[in-house]
XYZ file of C-alpha atoms in Angstrom:
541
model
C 7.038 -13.154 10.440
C 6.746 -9.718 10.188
C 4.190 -9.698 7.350
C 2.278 -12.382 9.338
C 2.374 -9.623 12.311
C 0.843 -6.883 10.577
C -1.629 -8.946 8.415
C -3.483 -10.358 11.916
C -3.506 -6.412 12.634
C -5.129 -5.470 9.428
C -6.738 -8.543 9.611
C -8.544 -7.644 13.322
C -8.860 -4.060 12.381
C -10.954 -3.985 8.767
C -14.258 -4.725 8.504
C -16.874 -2.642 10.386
C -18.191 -5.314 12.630
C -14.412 -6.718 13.471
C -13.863 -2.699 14.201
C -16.444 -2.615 16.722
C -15.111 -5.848 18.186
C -11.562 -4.286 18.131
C -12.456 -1.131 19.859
C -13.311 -2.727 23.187
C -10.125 -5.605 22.987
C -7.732 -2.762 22.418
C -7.814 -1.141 25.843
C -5.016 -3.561 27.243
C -1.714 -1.419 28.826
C 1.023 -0.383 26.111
C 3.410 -0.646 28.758
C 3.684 -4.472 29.181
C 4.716 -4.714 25.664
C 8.073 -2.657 26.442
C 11.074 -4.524 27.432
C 11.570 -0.778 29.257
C 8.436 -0.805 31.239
C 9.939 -2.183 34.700
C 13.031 -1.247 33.830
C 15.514 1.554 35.403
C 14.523 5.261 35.480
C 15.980 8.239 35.156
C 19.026 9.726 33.750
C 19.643 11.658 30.043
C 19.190 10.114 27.098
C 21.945 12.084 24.515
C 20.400 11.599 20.827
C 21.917 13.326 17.845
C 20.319 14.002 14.641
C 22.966 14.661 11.675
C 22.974 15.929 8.568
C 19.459 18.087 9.732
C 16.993 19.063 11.619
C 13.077 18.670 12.392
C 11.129 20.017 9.126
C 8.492 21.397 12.170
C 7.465 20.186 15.543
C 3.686 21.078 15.083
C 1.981 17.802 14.918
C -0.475 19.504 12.135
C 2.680 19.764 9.378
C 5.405 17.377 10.559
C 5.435 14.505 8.595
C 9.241 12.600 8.211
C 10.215 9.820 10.192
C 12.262 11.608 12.822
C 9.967 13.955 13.474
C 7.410 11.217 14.844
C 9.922 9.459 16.175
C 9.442 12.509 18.509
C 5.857 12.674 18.851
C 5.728 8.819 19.412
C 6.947 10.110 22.847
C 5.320 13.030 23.291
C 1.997 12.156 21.456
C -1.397 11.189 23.535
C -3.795 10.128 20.947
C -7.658 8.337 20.743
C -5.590 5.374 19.501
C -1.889 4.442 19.410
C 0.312 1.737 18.457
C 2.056 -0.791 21.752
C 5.816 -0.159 21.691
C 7.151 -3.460 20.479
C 4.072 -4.958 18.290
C 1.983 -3.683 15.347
C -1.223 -3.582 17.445
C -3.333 -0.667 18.391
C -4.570 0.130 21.868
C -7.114 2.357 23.241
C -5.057 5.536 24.652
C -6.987 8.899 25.549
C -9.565 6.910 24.360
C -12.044 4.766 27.027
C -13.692 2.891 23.806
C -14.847 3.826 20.576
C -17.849 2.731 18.349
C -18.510 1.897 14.577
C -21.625 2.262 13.279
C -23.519 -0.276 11.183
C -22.932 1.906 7.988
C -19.413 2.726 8.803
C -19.485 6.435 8.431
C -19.639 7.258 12.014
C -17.012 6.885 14.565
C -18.393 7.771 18.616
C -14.978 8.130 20.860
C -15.392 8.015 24.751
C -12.613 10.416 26.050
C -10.740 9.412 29.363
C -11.525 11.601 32.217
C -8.766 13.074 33.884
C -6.165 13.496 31.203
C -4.221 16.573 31.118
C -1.733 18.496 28.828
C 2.219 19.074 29.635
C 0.725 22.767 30.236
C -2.296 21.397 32.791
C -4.856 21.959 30.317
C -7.421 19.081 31.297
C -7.991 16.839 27.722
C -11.375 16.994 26.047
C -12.913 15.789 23.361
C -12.378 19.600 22.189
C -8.670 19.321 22.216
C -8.984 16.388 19.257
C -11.695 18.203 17.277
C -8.423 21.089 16.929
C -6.107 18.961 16.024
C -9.021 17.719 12.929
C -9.728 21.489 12.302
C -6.259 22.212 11.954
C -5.831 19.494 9.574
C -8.691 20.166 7.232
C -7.891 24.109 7.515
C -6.814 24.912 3.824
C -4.383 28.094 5.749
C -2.370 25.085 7.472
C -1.615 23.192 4.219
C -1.392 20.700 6.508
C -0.337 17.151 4.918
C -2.921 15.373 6.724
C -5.393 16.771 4.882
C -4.561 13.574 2.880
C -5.968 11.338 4.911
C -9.391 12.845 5.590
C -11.459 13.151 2.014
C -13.769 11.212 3.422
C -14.442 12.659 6.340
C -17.673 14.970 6.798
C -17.941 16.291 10.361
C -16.618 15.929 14.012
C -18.910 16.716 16.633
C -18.286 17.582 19.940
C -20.947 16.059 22.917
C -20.046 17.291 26.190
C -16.931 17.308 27.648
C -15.991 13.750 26.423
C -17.686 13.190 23.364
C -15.847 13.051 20.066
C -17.904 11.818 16.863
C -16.352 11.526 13.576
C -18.458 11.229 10.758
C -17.549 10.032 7.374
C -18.945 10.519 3.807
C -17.943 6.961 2.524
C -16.974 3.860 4.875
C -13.440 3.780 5.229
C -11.946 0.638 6.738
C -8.666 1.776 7.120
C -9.811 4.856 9.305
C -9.108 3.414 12.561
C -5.132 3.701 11.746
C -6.148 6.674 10.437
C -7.475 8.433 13.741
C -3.959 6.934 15.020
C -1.597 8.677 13.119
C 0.496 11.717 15.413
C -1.541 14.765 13.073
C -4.610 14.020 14.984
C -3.098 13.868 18.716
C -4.863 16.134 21.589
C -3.420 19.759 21.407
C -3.989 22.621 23.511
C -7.525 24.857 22.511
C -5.256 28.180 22.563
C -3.243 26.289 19.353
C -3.505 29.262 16.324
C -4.140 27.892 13.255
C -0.746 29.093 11.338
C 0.920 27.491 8.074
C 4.278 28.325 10.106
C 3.288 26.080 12.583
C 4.009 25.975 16.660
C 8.023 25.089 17.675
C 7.254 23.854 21.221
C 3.239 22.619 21.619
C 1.768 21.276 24.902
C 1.167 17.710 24.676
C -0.237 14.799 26.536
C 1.897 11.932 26.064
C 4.597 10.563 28.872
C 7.083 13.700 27.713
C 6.555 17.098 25.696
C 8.850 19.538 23.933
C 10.500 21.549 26.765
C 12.751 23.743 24.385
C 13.506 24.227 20.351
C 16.650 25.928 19.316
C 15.965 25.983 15.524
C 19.300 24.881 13.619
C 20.684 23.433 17.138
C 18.901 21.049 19.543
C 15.710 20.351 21.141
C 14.703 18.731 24.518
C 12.181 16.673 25.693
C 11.442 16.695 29.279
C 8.812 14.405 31.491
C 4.962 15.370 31.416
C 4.709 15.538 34.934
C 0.625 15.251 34.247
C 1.099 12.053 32.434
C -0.439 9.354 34.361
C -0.846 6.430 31.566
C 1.139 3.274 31.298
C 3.229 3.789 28.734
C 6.951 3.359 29.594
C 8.696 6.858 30.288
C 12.049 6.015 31.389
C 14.473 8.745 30.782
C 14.250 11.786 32.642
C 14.751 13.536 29.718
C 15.921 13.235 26.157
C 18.457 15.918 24.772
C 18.907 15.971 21.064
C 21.414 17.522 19.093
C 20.709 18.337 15.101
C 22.688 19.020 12.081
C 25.577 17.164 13.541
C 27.833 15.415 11.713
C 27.666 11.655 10.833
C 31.121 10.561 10.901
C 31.682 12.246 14.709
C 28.648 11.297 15.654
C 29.471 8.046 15.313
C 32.422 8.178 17.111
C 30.528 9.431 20.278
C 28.218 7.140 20.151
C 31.443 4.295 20.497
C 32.681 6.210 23.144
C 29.114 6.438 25.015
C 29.688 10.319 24.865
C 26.252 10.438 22.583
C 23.885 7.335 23.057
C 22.228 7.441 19.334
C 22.035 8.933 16.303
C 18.469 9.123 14.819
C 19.689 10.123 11.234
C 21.511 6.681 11.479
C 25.664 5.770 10.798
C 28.083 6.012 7.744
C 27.137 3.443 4.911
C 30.602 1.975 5.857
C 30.368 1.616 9.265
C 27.618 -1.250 9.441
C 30.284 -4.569 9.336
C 32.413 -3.263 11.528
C 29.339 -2.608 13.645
C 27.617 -5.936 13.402
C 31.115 -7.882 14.481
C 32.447 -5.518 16.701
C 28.723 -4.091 19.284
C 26.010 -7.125 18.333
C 24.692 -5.927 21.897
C 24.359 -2.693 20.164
C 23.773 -2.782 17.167
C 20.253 -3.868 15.898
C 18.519 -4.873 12.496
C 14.575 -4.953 11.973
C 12.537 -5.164 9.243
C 11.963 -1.909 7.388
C 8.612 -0.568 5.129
C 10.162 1.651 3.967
C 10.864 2.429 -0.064
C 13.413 4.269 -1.812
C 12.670 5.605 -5.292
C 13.588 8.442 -7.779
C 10.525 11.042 -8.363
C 9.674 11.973 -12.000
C 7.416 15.336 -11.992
C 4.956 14.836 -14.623
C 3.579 17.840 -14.363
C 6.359 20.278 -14.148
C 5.573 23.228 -16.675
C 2.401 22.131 -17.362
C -0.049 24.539 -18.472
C -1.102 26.639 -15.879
C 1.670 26.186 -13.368
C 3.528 29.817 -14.710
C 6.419 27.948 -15.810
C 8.008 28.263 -19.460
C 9.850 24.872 -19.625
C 8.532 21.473 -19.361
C 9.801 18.484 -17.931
C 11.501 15.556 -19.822
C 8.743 13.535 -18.044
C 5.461 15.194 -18.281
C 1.870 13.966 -19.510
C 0.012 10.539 -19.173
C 0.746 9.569 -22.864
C 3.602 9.496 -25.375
C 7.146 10.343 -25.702
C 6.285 11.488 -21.148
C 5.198 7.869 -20.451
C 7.974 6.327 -22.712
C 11.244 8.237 -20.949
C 9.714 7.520 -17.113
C 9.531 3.645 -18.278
C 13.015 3.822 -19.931
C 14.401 5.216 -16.853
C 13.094 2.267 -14.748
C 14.950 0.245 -17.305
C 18.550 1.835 -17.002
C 18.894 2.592 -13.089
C 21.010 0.087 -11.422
C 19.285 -0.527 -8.199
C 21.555 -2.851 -6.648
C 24.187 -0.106 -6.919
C 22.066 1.789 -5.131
C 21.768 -0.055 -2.549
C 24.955 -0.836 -1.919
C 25.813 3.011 -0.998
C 23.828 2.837 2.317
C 26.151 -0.482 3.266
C 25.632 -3.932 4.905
C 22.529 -6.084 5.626
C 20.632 -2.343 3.982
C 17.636 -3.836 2.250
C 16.988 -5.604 -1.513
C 16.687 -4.200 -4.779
C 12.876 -3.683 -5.630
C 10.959 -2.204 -8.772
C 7.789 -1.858 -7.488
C 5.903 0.917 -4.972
C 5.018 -1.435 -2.418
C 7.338 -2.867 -0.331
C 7.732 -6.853 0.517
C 6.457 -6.579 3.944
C 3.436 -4.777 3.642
C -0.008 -6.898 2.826
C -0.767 -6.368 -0.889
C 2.949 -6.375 -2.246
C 3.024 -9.323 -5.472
C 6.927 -9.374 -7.232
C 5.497 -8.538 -10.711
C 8.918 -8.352 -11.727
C 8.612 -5.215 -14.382
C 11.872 -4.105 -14.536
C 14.712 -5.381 -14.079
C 16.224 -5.147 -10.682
C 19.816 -6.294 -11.354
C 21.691 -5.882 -13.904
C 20.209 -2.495 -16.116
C 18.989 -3.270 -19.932
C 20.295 0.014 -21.333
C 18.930 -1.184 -24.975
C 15.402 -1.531 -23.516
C 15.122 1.853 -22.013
C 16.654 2.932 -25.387
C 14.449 1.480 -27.589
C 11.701 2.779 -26.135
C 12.682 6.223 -27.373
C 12.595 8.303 -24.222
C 12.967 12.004 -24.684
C 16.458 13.641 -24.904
C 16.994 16.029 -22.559
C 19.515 18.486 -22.566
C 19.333 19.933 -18.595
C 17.178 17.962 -15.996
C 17.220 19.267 -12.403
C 17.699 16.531 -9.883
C 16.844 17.104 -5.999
C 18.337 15.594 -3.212
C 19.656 16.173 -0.069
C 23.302 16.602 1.317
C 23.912 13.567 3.062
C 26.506 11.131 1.750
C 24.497 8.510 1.068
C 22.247 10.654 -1.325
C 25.035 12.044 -2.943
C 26.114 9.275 -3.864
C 23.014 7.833 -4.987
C 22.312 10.835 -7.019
C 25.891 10.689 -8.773
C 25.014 6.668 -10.088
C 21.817 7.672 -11.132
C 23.101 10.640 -12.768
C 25.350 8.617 -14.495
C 22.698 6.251 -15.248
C 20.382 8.543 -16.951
C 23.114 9.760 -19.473
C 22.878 6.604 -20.710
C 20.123 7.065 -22.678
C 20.570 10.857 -23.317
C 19.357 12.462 -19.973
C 21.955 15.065 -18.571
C 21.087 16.413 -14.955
C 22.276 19.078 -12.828
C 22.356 18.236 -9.253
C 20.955 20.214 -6.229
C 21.316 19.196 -2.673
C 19.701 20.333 0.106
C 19.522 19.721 3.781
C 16.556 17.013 4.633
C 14.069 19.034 5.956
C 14.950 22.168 3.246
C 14.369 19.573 0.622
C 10.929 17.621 1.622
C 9.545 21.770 1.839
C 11.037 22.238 -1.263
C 9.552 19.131 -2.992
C 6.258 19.860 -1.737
C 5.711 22.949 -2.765
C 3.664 22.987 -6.123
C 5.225 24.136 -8.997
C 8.857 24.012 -7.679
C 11.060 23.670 -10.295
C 12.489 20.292 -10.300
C 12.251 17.479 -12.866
C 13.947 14.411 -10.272
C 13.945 13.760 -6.388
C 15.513 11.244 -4.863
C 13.025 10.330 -1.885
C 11.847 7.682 0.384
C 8.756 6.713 1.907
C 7.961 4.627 4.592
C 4.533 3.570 6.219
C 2.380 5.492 8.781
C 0.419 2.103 9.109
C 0.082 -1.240 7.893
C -2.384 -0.856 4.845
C -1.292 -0.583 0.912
C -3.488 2.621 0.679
C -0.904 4.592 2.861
C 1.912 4.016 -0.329
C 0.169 3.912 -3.254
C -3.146 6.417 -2.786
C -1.000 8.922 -0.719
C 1.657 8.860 -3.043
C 0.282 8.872 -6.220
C -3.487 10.154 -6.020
C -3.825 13.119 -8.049
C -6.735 14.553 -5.847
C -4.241 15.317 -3.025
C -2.029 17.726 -4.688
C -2.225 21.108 -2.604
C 0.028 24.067 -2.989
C 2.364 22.920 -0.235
C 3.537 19.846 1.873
C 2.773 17.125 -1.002
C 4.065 14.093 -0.500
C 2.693 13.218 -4.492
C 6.164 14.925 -5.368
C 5.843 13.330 -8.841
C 2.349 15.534 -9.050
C 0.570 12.568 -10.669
C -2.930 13.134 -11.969
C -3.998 10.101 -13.817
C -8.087 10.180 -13.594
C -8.915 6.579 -14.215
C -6.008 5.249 -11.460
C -7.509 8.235 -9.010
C -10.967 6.365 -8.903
C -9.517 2.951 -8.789
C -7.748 4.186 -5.820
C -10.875 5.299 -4.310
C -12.722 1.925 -5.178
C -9.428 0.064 -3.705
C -9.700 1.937 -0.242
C -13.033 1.200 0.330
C -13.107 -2.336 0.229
C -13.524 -4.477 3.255
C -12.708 -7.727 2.065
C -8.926 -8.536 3.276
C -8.007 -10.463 0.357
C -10.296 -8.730 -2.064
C -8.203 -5.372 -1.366
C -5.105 -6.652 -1.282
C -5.929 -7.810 -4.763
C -6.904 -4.628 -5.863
C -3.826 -2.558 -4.146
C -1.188 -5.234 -6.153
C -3.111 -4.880 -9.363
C -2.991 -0.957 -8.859
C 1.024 -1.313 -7.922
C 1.691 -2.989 -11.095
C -0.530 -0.828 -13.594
C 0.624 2.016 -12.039
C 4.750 1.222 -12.727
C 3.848 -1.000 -15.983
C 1.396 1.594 -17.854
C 2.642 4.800 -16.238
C 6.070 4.571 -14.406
C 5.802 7.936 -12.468
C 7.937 6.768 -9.851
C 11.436 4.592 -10.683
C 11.442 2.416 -7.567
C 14.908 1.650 -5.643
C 15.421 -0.406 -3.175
C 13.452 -1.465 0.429
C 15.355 -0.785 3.432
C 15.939 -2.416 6.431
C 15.950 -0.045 9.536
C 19.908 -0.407 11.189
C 20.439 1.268 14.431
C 23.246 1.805 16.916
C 23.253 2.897 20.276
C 25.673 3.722 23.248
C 26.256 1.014 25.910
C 24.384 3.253 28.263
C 20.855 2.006 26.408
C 18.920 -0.463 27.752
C 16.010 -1.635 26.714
C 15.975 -1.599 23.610
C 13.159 -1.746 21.775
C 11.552 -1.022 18.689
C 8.194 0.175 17.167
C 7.445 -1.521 14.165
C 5.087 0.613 12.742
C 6.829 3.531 12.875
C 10.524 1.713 12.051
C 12.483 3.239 14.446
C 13.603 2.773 18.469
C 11.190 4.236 21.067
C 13.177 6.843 23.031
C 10.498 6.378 26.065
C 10.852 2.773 26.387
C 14.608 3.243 26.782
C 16.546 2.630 30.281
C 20.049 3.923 31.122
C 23.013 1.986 32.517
């Protein structure tokens, strides 16, 4: 069903002409998709956040799940996904455009709009938030996204064009990702980034307390029709999972973004089904190789067990797929959690084929060992300090000495680990990581993940720092096609090359997204696309 859902998206999205179509059916209110919308107002909503904190609240360089789980509500952007459906609607913007070629994109700006700070919303305010993104100072990771893009022009006050090198039929989802949301024209263009920016959705960023808490209050200039419910939402970070938990049962706390204990979830599903609440997840779990770690050039002396694009590199990555035991994996987040998977793309994204490569139960230890994989003597293997990845690390440390691969483990906090990881040339040779899907296209997994072309000095989500010319341009040739079933094609074949011939990645597990909240929440609802619960859309008891 779920697949079915975002396929008829995809479906009504790709294709220049169906674009055009698209960009004048997608005006329709966000808010009568939310159970929240008529719902009660007002009140506190309590949220925790254990285990860590925000990487950054700048919408220019955040880029983890919770983080736009807190622009979702904050965000006002040209186009933006309804609150309970995979669909996009029209949001600062009136309409939007295509031209016959594809390459240019004309956006009609709302009159009218404002910032949490009064600053009246232009089509200035978005051409900043592109700026930003492109700026090499901002290492921004949306820089990703936009190779193809050429210029944005500014007409008048409410004039936004967008013009592209190449056609780009995923662009639309593109344009509606949080990076490219309407920020203030005083924003400074600063790697750091900003800790409380003015922004133009139903609530912004009142106050930051680094380490601590944050707080999102109402936009008292929003005047759009998205739900905005709570009078504000408090959270709490770095707090800890098991107490957390335990306020949450007591409706002391109403939520915990970071999640529960792996344990918890049985006694949660019997005990609160009112409250506790399983979707569908795109999201992927996988151990990074670095195949370029002491490469030439990078100013390190020792190389990686897993370097290079040929040979004795190749062999160990593949080996390793072979002797991980995925299901036991699994099995450390708890209950109803997801299924074993060997592959980049998950089930429920358009594209995914089971090629069945690897095994995904039971290990063959005399595979991986017969393909002569590399003995290694000291790995270093990144991950961060919850208990779940802990424990994940410790099986797949135990895994890996199977076939003559010691590691040393290193655990950070979330957010100290993703800026470790993405720094070029950090010296790691594993990272356990997950990725789920900014929108509903193959593209976002494999190209952003594995495209050699978008390795920058910092914020790289290509942690494994994969270069692989040939699979770079039939990534580019993959994106650019139109034709639904022709690209799926193309994205499945590219999934199974990729982990067959190359094996940079040593896929996991899919999750499902699991979620528990106080008796206090109402209206609960839940934003596919982004795989977690809206916090504007909720009402309190």
């Amino acid at each position: 069903m779920q697949k079915k859902l975002w396929l008829s998206i995809v479906t009504a999205m790709i294709g220049v002409g169906l674009l055009v179509a698209a960009s004048f059916a997608g005006s329709a209110s966000s808010a009568s998709q939310s159970k929240g919308s008529a719902s009660k107002v007002g009140g506190t909503l309590r949220v925790n956040l254990s285990t860590t904190d925000l990487e950054y609240t700048d919408p220019a360089l955040e880029y983890e799940s919770t983080g736009w789980q807190v622009e979702y509500a904050t965000a006002l952007k040209l186009l933006n996904w309804q609150e309970t459906k995979a669909q996009l609607f029209n949001e600062a913007a009136s309409r939007f455009t295509v031209a016959p070629s594809g390459k240019r994109y004309t956006f009609t700006i709302r009159p009218g709009l404002k910032l949490s700070n009064g600053e009246a919303v232009t089509a200035a305010n978005f051409k900043l938030a592109f700026t930003r993104a492109t700026s090499a100072k901002m290492n921004s990771p949306a820089a990703a996204f936009l190779s193809d893009l050429g210029s944005v022009i500014v007409r008048g006050k409410y004039t936004l064009i967008l013009n592209l090198k190449n056609p780009r039929p995923d662009f639309a989802s593109i344009v509606s990702m949080p990076f490219f949301q309407a920020i203030s024209k005083k924003t400074p263009i600063d790697p750091n980034g900003v800790k409380t920016p003015a922004s133009g959705g139903p609530y912004y960023i009142s106050s930051r307390d680094v380490g601590r808490s944050l707080v999102l209050s109402r936009n008292k200039f929003y005047k759009g029709t998205r739900p905005h419910n709570p009078n504000s939402i408090t959270i709490s970070v770095n707090t800890n999972l098991d107490t957390s938990l335990l306020q949450v049962k007591a409706n002391q706390r109403d939520y915990d973004m970071f999640g529960v204990p792996p344990t918890a979830h049985v006694d949660l599903h019997n005990k609160y089904p009112k409250q506790y609440h399983v979707s569908p997840g795109v999201i992927t779990d996988y151990v990074t190789m670095n195949t370029t770690y002491g490469s030439k050039g990078e100013g390190i002396k020792n190389h990686s067990c897993f370097n290079g694009n040929a040979g004795v590199g190749v062999r160990t990555r593949q080996a390793v797929n072979y002797v991980v035991n995925r299901p036991a994996a699994l099995a450390q987040r708890g209950a109803f959690a997801g299924t074993p998977t060997d592959q980049v793309l998950p089930p429920t994204m358009p594209g995914f084929k089971n090629w069945k490569i690897y095994p995904t139960g039971k290990p063959n230890v005399a595979k991986a060992n017969s393909l002569r994989p590399k003995k290694c003597a000291s790995t270093v293997f990144y991950g961060s300090t919850s208990p779940v990845s802990v424990a994940i690390l410790q099986l797949v440390k135990a895994d890996l000495s199977k076939i003559g691969i010691n590691t040393t483990l290193k655990t950070f906090p979330f957010a100290v680990r993703i800026a470790k990881e993405g720094h070029r040339g950090e010296p790691f040779d594993l990272d356990l990581q997950a990725w789920g899907a900014d929108y509903p296209d193959p593209v976002d997994f494999i190209d952003i993940l594995l495209d050699g072309r978008n390795i920058q000095a910092e914020n790289n989500n290509n942690n494994a720092y994969f270069n692989h010319v040939g699979f770079n341009k039939r990534m580019t040739a993959a994106g650019r096609i139109s034709n639904l079933p022709k690209r799926y094609a193309a994205w499945a074949l590219l999934d199974r090359d990729i982990m067959k011939n190359q094996a940079p990645l040593a896929p996991l597990f899919f999750r499902t997204v699991r979620e528990f909240t106080s008796k206090r929440v109402g209206c609960y609802s839940y934003q596919p696309i982004y795989a977690v619960m809206n916090f504007n859309a909720v009402c309190l008891k």
